[in-house]
PDB file of C-alpha atoms in Angstrom:
ATOM      1  CA  MET A   1     -12.174  31.887  38.571  1.00  0.00           C
ATOM      2  CA  GLU A   2      -9.686  30.331  40.971  1.00  0.00           C
ATOM      3  CA  ASN A   3     -12.006  27.362  41.509  1.00  0.00           C
ATOM      4  CA  THR A   4     -12.271  26.867  37.754  1.00  0.00           C
ATOM      5  CA  LYS A   5      -8.468  26.766  37.400  1.00  0.00           C
ATOM      6  CA  LYS A   6      -8.200  24.269  40.256  1.00  0.00           C
ATOM      7  CA  LYS A   7     -10.823  22.033  38.662  1.00  0.00           C
ATOM      8  CA  LYS A   8      -9.040  22.252  35.306  1.00  0.00           C
ATOM      9  CA  ARG A   9      -5.695  21.252  36.897  1.00  0.00           C
ATOM     10  CA  LYS A  10      -7.452  18.431  38.739  1.00  0.00           C
ATOM     11  CA  TYR A  11      -8.943  17.088  35.508  1.00  0.00           C
ATOM     12  CA  GLU A  12      -5.569  17.369  33.758  1.00  0.00           C
ATOM     13  CA  ARG A  13      -3.866  15.374  36.531  1.00  0.00           C
ATOM     14  CA  ALA A  14      -6.647  12.789  36.417  1.00  0.00           C
ATOM     15  CA  GLY A  15      -6.257  12.502  32.639  1.00  0.00           C
ATOM     16  CA  LEU A  16      -2.483  12.098  32.958  1.00  0.00           C
ATOM     17  CA  LEU A  17      -2.872   9.370  35.572  1.00  0.00           C
ATOM     18  CA  PHE A  18      -5.418   7.651  33.317  1.00  0.00           C
ATOM     19  CA  ILE A  19      -3.062   7.424  30.324  1.00  0.00           C
ATOM     20  CA  LEU A  20       0.096   6.859  32.394  1.00  0.00           C
ATOM     21  CA  PRO A  21      -0.049   3.004  32.320  1.00  0.00           C
ATOM     22  CA  SER A  22      -0.515   3.020  28.546  1.00  0.00           C
ATOM     23  CA  LEU A  23       2.263   5.588  28.135  1.00  0.00           C
ATOM     24  CA  ILE A  24       4.640   3.460  30.211  1.00  0.00           C
ATOM     25  CA  GLY A  25       3.765   0.349  28.169  1.00  0.00           C
ATOM     26  CA  VAL A  26       4.218   2.131  24.836  1.00  0.00           C
ATOM     27  CA  SER A  27       7.534   3.598  26.012  1.00  0.00           C
ATOM     28  CA  ILE A  28       8.918   0.235  27.158  1.00  0.00           C
ATOM     29  CA  PHE A  29       7.797  -1.867  24.211  1.00  0.00           C
ATOM     30  CA  ILE A  30       7.834   0.649  21.304  1.00  0.00           C
ATOM     31  CA  LEU A  31       9.551   4.010  21.903  1.00  0.00           C
ATOM     32  CA  ILE A  32      12.696   2.833  23.728  1.00  0.00           C
ATOM     33  CA  PRO A  33      13.342  -0.098  21.307  1.00  0.00           C
ATOM     34  CA  PHE A  34      12.816   2.235  18.327  1.00  0.00           C
ATOM     35  CA  ILE A  35      15.308   4.741  19.766  1.00  0.00           C
ATOM     36  CA  ASP A  36      17.800   1.868  20.064  1.00  0.00           C
ATOM     37  CA  VAL A  37      17.139   0.970  16.407  1.00  0.00           C
ATOM     38  CA  VAL A  38      17.830   4.578  15.351  1.00  0.00           C
ATOM     39  CA  ILE A  39      21.117   4.527  17.294  1.00  0.00           C
ATOM     40  CA  ARG A  40      22.100   1.165  15.776  1.00  0.00           C
ATOM     41  CA  SER A  41      21.479   2.530  12.285  1.00  0.00           C
ATOM     42  CA  PHE A  42      24.563   4.730  12.746  1.00  0.00           C
ATOM     43  CA  GLN A  43      26.724   1.932  14.205  1.00  0.00           C
ATOM     44  CA  SER A  44      28.496  -1.164  12.927  1.00  0.00           C
ATOM     45  CA  PRO A  45      26.566  -4.398  13.596  1.00  0.00           C
ATOM     46  CA  VAL A  46      29.065  -6.217  15.855  1.00  0.00           C
ATOM     47  CA  SER A  47      31.419  -3.730  17.504  1.00  0.00           C
ATOM     48  CA  ARG A  48      28.782  -0.945  17.437  1.00  0.00           C
ATOM     49  CA  ASP A  49      31.391   1.587  16.336  1.00  0.00           C
ATOM     50  CA  PHE A  50      30.004   4.847  14.960  1.00  0.00           C
ATOM     51  CA  VAL A  51      29.960   4.648  11.135  1.00  0.00           C
ATOM     52  CA  PHE A  52      27.858   7.765  10.414  1.00  0.00           C
ATOM     53  CA  LEU A  53      25.749   7.235   7.238  1.00  0.00           C
ATOM     54  CA  ASN A  54      27.519   4.134   5.909  1.00  0.00           C
ATOM     55  CA  ASN A  55      24.581   1.845   6.726  1.00  0.00           C
ATOM     56  CA  TYR A  56      22.141   4.142   4.928  1.00  0.00           C
ATOM     57  CA  ILE A  57      24.416   4.395   1.884  1.00  0.00           C
ATOM     58  CA  GLU A  58      24.742   0.610   1.783  1.00  0.00           C
ATOM     59  CA  VAL A  59      20.968   0.195   2.065  1.00  0.00           C
ATOM     60  CA  PHE A  60      20.150   2.652  -0.738  1.00  0.00           C
ATOM     61  CA  ASN A  61      22.750   0.999  -3.006  1.00  0.00           C
ATOM     62  CA  ASN A  62      21.340  -2.468  -2.303  1.00  0.00           C
ATOM     63  CA  ALA A  63      19.490  -3.961  -5.296  1.00  0.00           C
ATOM     64  CA  ALA A  64      17.277  -6.122  -3.068  1.00  0.00           C
ATOM     65  CA  PHE A  65      16.213  -3.050  -1.074  1.00  0.00           C
ATOM     66  CA  LYS A  66      15.289  -1.201  -4.272  1.00  0.00           C
ATOM     67  CA  LEU A  67      13.227  -4.158  -5.515  1.00  0.00           C
ATOM     68  CA  ALA A  68      11.497  -4.669  -2.153  1.00  0.00           C
ATOM     69  CA  SER A  69      10.766  -0.932  -1.798  1.00  0.00           C
ATOM     70  CA  LYS A  70       9.300  -0.737  -5.296  1.00  0.00           C
ATOM     71  CA  ASN A  71       7.089  -3.778  -4.699  1.00  0.00           C
ATOM     72  CA  THR A  72       5.971  -2.530  -1.275  1.00  0.00           C
ATOM     73  CA  LEU A  73       5.019   0.920  -2.594  1.00  0.00           C
ATOM     74  CA  LYS A  74       3.254  -0.662  -5.572  1.00  0.00           C
ATOM     75  CA  PHE A  75       1.363  -2.960  -3.212  1.00  0.00           C
ATOM     76  CA  VAL A  76       0.305  -0.055  -0.954  1.00  0.00           C
ATOM     77  CA  PHE A  77      -0.824   2.231  -3.789  1.00  0.00           C
ATOM     78  CA  VAL A  78      -2.763  -0.573  -5.507  1.00  0.00           C
ATOM     79  CA  CYS A  79      -4.320  -2.249  -2.467  1.00  0.00           C
ATOM     80  CA  ILE A  80      -5.448   0.693  -0.346  1.00  0.00           C
ATOM     81  CA  PRO A  81      -7.514   2.544  -3.025  1.00  0.00           C
ATOM     82  CA  LEU A  82      -9.081  -0.751  -4.113  1.00  0.00           C
ATOM     83  CA  LEU A  83      -9.868  -1.772  -0.544  1.00  0.00           C
ATOM     84  CA  LEU A  84     -11.313   1.632   0.385  1.00  0.00           C
ATOM     85  CA  ALA A  85     -13.488   1.807  -2.745  1.00  0.00           C
ATOM     86  CA  ILE A  86     -14.802  -1.771  -2.563  1.00  0.00           C
ATOM     87  CA  SER A  87     -15.467  -1.728   1.190  1.00  0.00           C
ATOM     88  CA  LEU A  88     -17.184   1.694   1.019  1.00  0.00           C
ATOM     89  CA  ALA A  89     -19.407   0.579  -1.878  1.00  0.00           C
ATOM     90  CA  ILE A  90     -20.482  -2.562  -0.014  1.00  0.00           C
ATOM     91  CA  ALA A  91     -21.050  -0.625   3.219  1.00  0.00           C
ATOM     92  CA  VAL A  92     -23.239   1.972   1.474  1.00  0.00           C
ATOM     93  CA  LEU A  93     -25.290  -0.750  -0.221  1.00  0.00           C
ATOM     94  CA  MET A  94     -25.700  -2.600   3.074  1.00  0.00           C
ATOM     95  CA  GLN A  95     -26.705   0.557   4.916  1.00  0.00           C
ATOM     96  CA  ARG A  96     -29.167   1.483   2.167  1.00  0.00           C
ATOM     97  CA  PHE A  97     -30.813  -1.847   1.371  1.00  0.00           C
ATOM     98  CA  VAL A  98     -30.071  -4.295   4.217  1.00  0.00           C
ATOM     99  CA  ARG A  99     -31.887  -3.666   7.490  1.00  0.00           C
ATOM    100  CA  ASN A 100     -30.725  -6.540   9.708  1.00  0.00           C
ATOM    101  CA  ALA A 101     -27.113  -6.876   8.562  1.00  0.00           C
ATOM    102  CA  TYR A 102     -25.688  -8.596  11.649  1.00  0.00           C
ATOM    103  CA  ILE A 103     -25.277 -11.970   9.958  1.00  0.00           C
ATOM    104  CA  ILE A 104     -23.754 -10.402   6.838  1.00  0.00           C
ATOM    105  CA  LYS A 105     -21.296  -8.331   8.905  1.00  0.00           C
ATOM    106  CA  THR A 106     -20.292 -11.452  10.814  1.00  0.00           C
ATOM    107  CA  ALA A 107     -19.712 -13.285   7.530  1.00  0.00           C
ATOM    108  CA  PHE A 108     -17.470 -10.476   6.275  1.00  0.00           C
ATOM    109  CA  LEU A 109     -15.434 -10.627   9.508  1.00  0.00           C
ATOM    110  CA  ILE A 110     -14.755 -14.363   9.239  1.00  0.00           C
ATOM    111  CA  PRO A 111     -11.521 -13.923   7.169  1.00  0.00           C
ATOM    112  CA  ILE A 112      -9.919 -12.049  10.086  1.00  0.00           C
ATOM    113  CA  ALA A 113     -10.493 -15.069  12.336  1.00  0.00           C
ATOM    114  CA  VAL A 114      -9.211 -17.647   9.827  1.00  0.00           C
ATOM    115  CA  PRO A 115      -5.760 -18.984  10.898  1.00  0.00           C
ATOM    116  CA  ILE A 116      -2.854 -18.093   8.631  1.00  0.00           C
ATOM    117  CA  ALA A 117      -2.044 -21.784   8.067  1.00  0.00           C
ATOM    118  CA  SER A 118      -5.541 -22.351   6.683  1.00  0.00           C
ATOM    119  CA  ILE A 119      -5.193 -19.417   4.289  1.00  0.00           C
ATOM    120  CA  VAL A 120      -1.868 -20.775   3.046  1.00  0.00           C
ATOM    121  CA  LEU A 121      -3.462 -24.193   2.510  1.00  0.00           C
ATOM    122  CA  ILE A 122      -6.240 -22.582   0.445  1.00  0.00           C
ATOM    123  CA  TRP A 123      -3.614 -20.729  -1.603  1.00  0.00           C
ATOM    124  CA  LYS A 124      -1.818 -23.997  -2.350  1.00  0.00           C
ATOM    125  CA  ILE A 125      -5.052 -25.785  -3.263  1.00  0.00           C
ATOM    126  CA  PHE A 126      -5.916 -23.111  -5.825  1.00  0.00           C
ATOM    127  CA  PHE A 127      -2.592 -21.712  -7.041  1.00  0.00           C
ATOM    128  CA  HIS A 128      -0.111 -24.600  -6.849  1.00  0.00           C
ATOM    129  CA  GLU A 129       1.246 -26.010 -10.098  1.00  0.00           C
ATOM    130  CA  ASN A 130      -0.932 -29.081  -9.480  1.00  0.00           C
ATOM    131  CA  GLY A 131      -3.805 -27.094  -7.943  1.00  0.00           C
ATOM    132  CA  ILE A 132      -7.370 -26.407  -9.049  1.00  0.00           C
ATOM    133  CA  LEU A 133      -6.582 -23.573 -11.498  1.00  0.00           C
ATOM    134  CA  SER A 134      -3.800 -25.531 -13.174  1.00  0.00           C
ATOM    135  CA  GLY A 135      -6.088 -28.569 -13.332  1.00  0.00           C
ATOM    136  CA  PHE A 136      -8.659 -26.439 -15.140  1.00  0.00           C
ATOM    137  CA  LEU A 137      -6.017 -25.367 -17.678  1.00  0.00           C
ATOM    138  CA  VAL A 138      -4.966 -28.984 -18.178  1.00  0.00           C
ATOM    139  CA  SER A 139      -8.616 -29.863 -18.880  1.00  0.00           C
ATOM    140  CA  LEU A 140      -8.477 -27.256 -21.654  1.00  0.00           C
ATOM    141  CA  GLU A 141      -5.389 -29.042 -23.049  1.00  0.00           C
ATOM    142  CA  ARG A 142      -3.020 -26.380 -21.803  1.00  0.00           C
ATOM    143  CA  SER A 143      -0.036 -26.820 -19.504  1.00  0.00           C
ATOM    144  CA  GLY A 144      -0.354 -26.138 -15.771  1.00  0.00           C
ATOM    145  CA  ILE A 145       1.129 -22.986 -14.230  1.00  0.00           C
ATOM    146  CA  ASP A 146       2.861 -22.519 -10.905  1.00  0.00           C
ATOM    147  CA  TRP A 147       0.954 -19.293 -10.234  1.00  0.00           C
ATOM    148  CA  MET A 148       2.989 -18.296  -7.168  1.00  0.00           C
ATOM    149  CA  ASN A 149       6.195 -18.193  -9.238  1.00  0.00           C
ATOM    150  CA  THR A 150       4.861 -15.929 -11.974  1.00  0.00           C
ATOM    151  CA  GLY A 151       3.805 -12.296 -12.255  1.00  0.00           C
ATOM    152  CA  PHE A 152       0.356 -13.376 -11.029  1.00  0.00           C
ATOM    153  CA  ALA A 153       1.849 -13.795  -7.539  1.00  0.00           C
ATOM    154  CA  PHE A 154       1.585 -10.057  -6.858  1.00  0.00           C
ATOM    155  CA  TRP A 155      -2.117  -9.971  -7.721  1.00  0.00           C
ATOM    156  CA  ILE A 156      -2.754 -13.060  -5.613  1.00  0.00           C
ATOM    157  CA  LEU A 157      -1.149 -11.177  -2.721  1.00  0.00           C
ATOM    158  CA  VAL A 158      -3.379  -8.171  -3.448  1.00  0.00           C
ATOM    159  CA  PHE A 159      -6.473 -10.390  -3.497  1.00  0.00           C
ATOM    160  CA  SER A 160      -5.463 -11.984  -0.182  1.00  0.00           C
ATOM    161  CA  TYR A 161      -5.025  -8.595   1.490  1.00  0.00           C
ATOM    162  CA  ILE A 162      -8.381  -7.266   0.250  1.00  0.00           C
ATOM    163  CA  TRP A 163     -10.201 -10.487   1.160  1.00  0.00           C
ATOM    164  CA  LYS A 164      -8.781 -10.503   4.683  1.00  0.00           C
ATOM    165  CA  ASN A 165      -9.370  -6.816   5.487  1.00  0.00           C
ATOM    166  CA  LEU A 166     -12.600  -6.165   3.590  1.00  0.00           C
ATOM    167  CA  GLY A 167     -14.956  -7.053   6.448  1.00  0.00           C
ATOM    168  CA  TYR A 168     -13.069  -4.989   9.015  1.00  0.00           C
ATOM    169  CA  ASN A 169     -13.241  -1.915   6.794  1.00  0.00           C
ATOM    170  CA  ILE A 170     -16.935  -2.472   6.080  1.00  0.00           C
ATOM    171  CA  VAL A 171     -17.671  -2.426   9.814  1.00  0.00           C
ATOM    172  CA  LEU A 172     -15.729   0.845  10.177  1.00  0.00           C
ATOM    173  CA  TRP A 173     -17.591   2.417   7.244  1.00  0.00           C
ATOM    174  CA  LEU A 174     -20.937   1.305   8.674  1.00  0.00           C
ATOM    175  CA  ALA A 175     -20.020   2.942  11.988  1.00  0.00           C
ATOM    176  CA  GLY A 176     -19.359   6.214  10.151  1.00  0.00           C
ATOM    177  CA  LEU A 177     -22.507   5.921   8.053  1.00  0.00           C
ATOM    178  CA  SER A 178     -24.647   5.349  11.150  1.00  0.00           C
ATOM    179  CA  CYS A 179     -23.674   8.837  12.397  1.00  0.00           C
ATOM    180  CA  ILE A 180     -25.302  10.528   9.375  1.00  0.00           C
ATOM    181  CA  PRO A 181     -28.946  11.393  10.179  1.00  0.00           C
ATOM    182  CA  VAL A 182     -31.475   9.573   7.987  1.00  0.00           C
ATOM    183  CA  SER A 183     -33.563  12.761   7.869  1.00  0.00           C
ATOM    184  CA  VAL A 184     -30.862  14.451   5.784  1.00  0.00           C
ATOM    185  CA  TYR A 185     -31.220  11.795   3.072  1.00  0.00           C
ATOM    186  CA  GLU A 186     -35.007  11.959   3.232  1.00  0.00           C
ATOM    187  CA  ALA A 187     -34.983  15.740   2.816  1.00  0.00           C
ATOM    188  CA  ALA A 188     -32.596  15.470  -0.141  1.00  0.00           C
ATOM    189  CA  ARG A 189     -34.749  12.854  -1.855  1.00  0.00           C
ATOM    190  CA  VAL A 190     -37.858  15.005  -1.342  1.00  0.00           C
ATOM    191  CA  ASP A 191     -36.003  17.796  -3.167  1.00  0.00           C
ATOM    192  CA  GLY A 192     -35.356  15.409  -6.063  1.00  0.00           C
ATOM    193  CA  ALA A 193     -31.783  14.348  -5.329  1.00  0.00           C
ATOM    194  CA  SER A 194     -30.691  11.079  -6.928  1.00  0.00           C
ATOM    195  CA  GLU A 195     -28.826   8.315  -5.074  1.00  0.00           C
ATOM    196  CA  TRP A 196     -25.560   9.459  -6.652  1.00  0.00           C
ATOM    197  CA  LYS A 197     -26.161  13.054  -5.523  1.00  0.00           C
ATOM    198  CA  CYS A 198     -26.917  11.831  -2.005  1.00  0.00           C
ATOM    199  CA  PHE A 199     -23.676   9.847  -2.032  1.00  0.00           C
ATOM    200  CA  THR A 200     -21.446  12.648  -3.343  1.00  0.00           C
ATOM    201  CA  ARG A 201     -23.086  15.586  -1.536  1.00  0.00           C
ATOM    202  CA  ILE A 202     -24.084  13.981   1.777  1.00  0.00           C
ATOM    203  CA  THR A 203     -22.310  10.661   2.403  1.00  0.00           C
ATOM    204  CA  LEU A 204     -18.758  11.506   1.340  1.00  0.00           C
ATOM    205  CA  PRO A 205     -18.542  14.943   3.043  1.00  0.00           C
ATOM    206  CA  ASN A 206     -19.791  13.428   6.307  1.00  0.00           C
ATOM    207  CA  LEU A 207     -17.307  10.555   6.138  1.00  0.00           C
ATOM    208  CA  LYS A 208     -14.105  12.638   6.074  1.00  0.00           C
ATOM    209  CA  THR A 209     -13.002  11.619   9.566  1.00  0.00           C
ATOM    210  CA  THR A 210     -13.885   7.997   8.911  1.00  0.00           C
ATOM    211  CA  VAL A 211     -11.980   8.029   5.613  1.00  0.00           C
ATOM    212  CA  TYR A 212      -8.821   9.183   7.382  1.00  0.00           C
ATOM    213  CA  THR A 213      -9.161   6.523  10.093  1.00  0.00           C
ATOM    214  CA  VAL A 214      -9.878   3.708   7.632  1.00  0.00           C
ATOM    215  CA  ALA A 215      -7.046   4.803   5.308  1.00  0.00           C
ATOM    216  CA  VAL A 216      -4.461   4.866   8.125  1.00  0.00           C
ATOM    217  CA  LEU A 217      -5.567   1.473   9.484  1.00  0.00           C
ATOM    218  CA  SER A 218      -5.524   0.006   5.970  1.00  0.00           C
ATOM    219  CA  LEU A 219      -2.001   1.351   5.458  1.00  0.00           C
ATOM    220  CA  LEU A 220      -0.785  -0.247   8.682  1.00  0.00           C
ATOM    221  CA  ASN A 221      -2.542  -3.543   7.920  1.00  0.00           C
ATOM    222  CA  SER A 222      -0.929  -3.667   4.479  1.00  0.00           C
ATOM    223  CA  PHE A 223       2.389  -4.480   6.162  1.00  0.00           C
ATOM    224  CA  LYS A 224       0.903  -7.584   7.834  1.00  0.00           C
ATOM    225  CA  VAL A 225       0.304  -9.541   4.629  1.00  0.00           C
ATOM    226  CA  PHE A 226       3.920 -10.749   4.756  1.00  0.00           C
ATOM    227  CA  ARG A 227       2.999 -13.796   6.856  1.00  0.00           C
ATOM    228  CA  GLU A 228       0.964 -15.413   4.088  1.00  0.00           C
ATOM    229  CA  ALA A 229       3.530 -14.516   1.431  1.00  0.00           C
ATOM    230  CA  TYR A 230       6.383 -15.913   3.536  1.00  0.00           C
ATOM    231  CA  LEU A 231       4.660 -19.197   4.420  1.00  0.00           C
ATOM    232  CA  ILE A 232       3.866 -19.999   0.807  1.00  0.00           C
ATOM    233  CA  GLY A 233       6.839 -18.389  -0.965  1.00  0.00           C
ATOM    234  CA  GLY A 234       9.610 -18.786   1.597  1.00  0.00           C
ATOM    235  CA  ASP A 235      12.594 -16.459   2.007  1.00  0.00           C
ATOM    236  CA  TYR A 236      12.891 -15.743  -1.712  1.00  0.00           C
ATOM    237  CA  PRO A 237       9.463 -15.785  -3.428  1.00  0.00           C
ATOM    238  CA  ASP A 238       8.779 -14.563  -6.952  1.00  0.00           C
ATOM    239  CA  LYS A 239      10.325 -11.124  -7.376  1.00  0.00           C
ATOM    240  CA  SER A 240       6.905  -9.526  -7.995  1.00  0.00           C
ATOM    241  CA  MET A 241       5.901 -10.231  -4.362  1.00  0.00           C
ATOM    242  CA  TYR A 242       9.298  -9.742  -2.704  1.00  0.00           C
ATOM    243  CA  VAL A 243       8.507  -6.971  -0.189  1.00  0.00           C
ATOM    244  CA  LEU A 244      10.434  -5.203   2.548  1.00  0.00           C
ATOM    245  CA  GLN A 245       9.445  -7.725   5.197  1.00  0.00           C
ATOM    246  CA  HIS A 246      11.167 -10.473   3.188  1.00  0.00           C
ATOM    247  CA  LEU A 247      14.278  -8.329   2.994  1.00  0.00           C
ATOM    248  CA  PHE A 248      14.328  -7.550   6.717  1.00  0.00           C
ATOM    249  CA  ASN A 249      13.772 -11.217   7.532  1.00  0.00           C
ATOM    250  CA  ASN A 250      16.759 -12.208   5.378  1.00  0.00           C
ATOM    251  CA  TRP A 251      18.944  -9.479   6.880  1.00  0.00           C
ATOM    252  CA  PHE A 252      17.990 -10.623  10.370  1.00  0.00           C
ATOM    253  CA  ARG A 253      18.979 -14.202   9.514  1.00  0.00           C
ATOM    254  CA  GLU A 254      22.336 -12.905   8.247  1.00  0.00           C
ATOM    255  CA  LEU A 255      22.762 -10.746  11.405  1.00  0.00           C
ATOM    256  CA  SER A 256      23.035  -7.594   9.257  1.00  0.00           C
ATOM    257  CA  PHE A 257      21.723  -5.427  12.080  1.00  0.00           C
ATOM    258  CA  GLY A 258      23.210  -2.208  10.717  1.00  0.00           C
ATOM    259  CA  LYS A 259      21.423  -2.474   7.377  1.00  0.00           C
ATOM    260  CA  MET A 260      18.249  -3.740   9.005  1.00  0.00           C
ATOM    261  CA  SER A 261      18.195  -0.806  11.455  1.00  0.00           C
ATOM    262  CA  ALA A 262      18.812   1.748   8.708  1.00  0.00           C
ATOM    263  CA  GLY A 263      16.136   0.194   6.514  1.00  0.00           C
ATOM    264  CA  SER A 264      13.667   0.159   9.421  1.00  0.00           C
ATOM    265  CA  VAL A 265      14.250   3.853  10.102  1.00  0.00           C
ATOM    266  CA  VAL A 266      13.699   4.683   6.433  1.00  0.00           C
ATOM    267  CA  MET A 267      10.530   2.580   6.355  1.00  0.00           C
ATOM    268  CA  ALA A 268       9.210   4.212   9.552  1.00  0.00           C
ATOM    269  CA  ALA A 269       9.932   7.672   8.117  1.00  0.00           C
ATOM    270  CA  VAL A 270       8.056   6.843   4.887  1.00  0.00           C
ATOM    271  CA  ILE A 271       5.020   5.501   6.788  1.00  0.00           C
ATOM    272  CA  PHE A 272       5.021   8.550   9.055  1.00  0.00           C
ATOM    273  CA  GLY A 273       5.267  10.813   6.001  1.00  0.00           C
ATOM    274  CA  LEU A 274       2.322   9.079   4.298  1.00  0.00           C
ATOM    275  CA  ILE A 275       0.187   9.436   7.439  1.00  0.00           C
ATOM    276  CA  VAL A 276       1.104  13.128   7.769  1.00  0.00           C
ATOM    277  CA  LEU A 277       0.227  13.715   4.110  1.00  0.00           C
ATOM    278  CA  LEU A 278      -3.151  12.044   4.639  1.00  0.00           C
ATOM    279  CA  GLN A 279      -3.781  14.206   7.688  1.00  0.00           C
ATOM    280  CA  LYS A 280      -2.796  17.396   5.856  1.00  0.00           C
ATOM    281  CA  ALA A 281      -5.048  16.484   2.944  1.00  0.00           C
ATOM    282  CA  TRP A 282      -8.032  16.009   5.250  1.00  0.00           C
ATOM    283  CA  GLU A 283      -7.279  19.215   7.181  1.00  0.00           C
ATOM    284  CA  LYS A 284      -7.108  21.095   3.894  1.00  0.00           C
ATOM    285  CA  GLU A 285     -10.467  19.669   2.845  1.00  0.00           C
ATOM    286  CA  ASP A 286     -11.958  20.747   6.167  1.00  0.00           C
TER     287      ASP A 286
END
């Protein structure tokens, strides 16, 4: 018994030493700076005098913050379900009907490797007022449209996010699908189960852990689409695609560190809350 306890303590110390470098790195580059941001959210931007909740009150009364928050939440709740559904459908079809899918998986991963500047150039070629789509409208004797300065801008942003992250999610789904034994499907089909029954009764229940992982990663990646939107729309794009990253960028340029810190804390709390809700939902299902 004593030897077992000693071995357990030895393994615990070995595990702690193993994660210690990563823990130090995360603390230096993430935890300590975030703690400083939380402290700054209760201070004035220049003198750093304690102002209690003034920064938070100013943020919640800011019209730009309300617009950016609404657009960001709309973007998240539109993009993530679409991305999860489309990527899962493609992954299931690939796993079911494509045997040697290495080339196809590589093709789906190409958008991740495409430089941001190239993506922006493609956007301008298609969606500029003098671009391909406007040229098509002109050929139909209609006037051209500056698509990025209309309500279509939001849906172009949604399409860009799904296009860029689709392949990554497909690879994750395929990894989860590969853990489901083929014999289970074969037994179900012998018993007369249809493809839809196999999907709803076998595939989905066995993908619960994968669904949580893919959903969280998709949520985090949804906040990285700002780069494309900023490069093509600038500091103040069409209001339909004005998201929180635009707002924080403008506040940073104006040196409004108090508002930016308060807004960052609120945003971090919302993201943390969404992840916790996802985790609770999956634990409840289990």
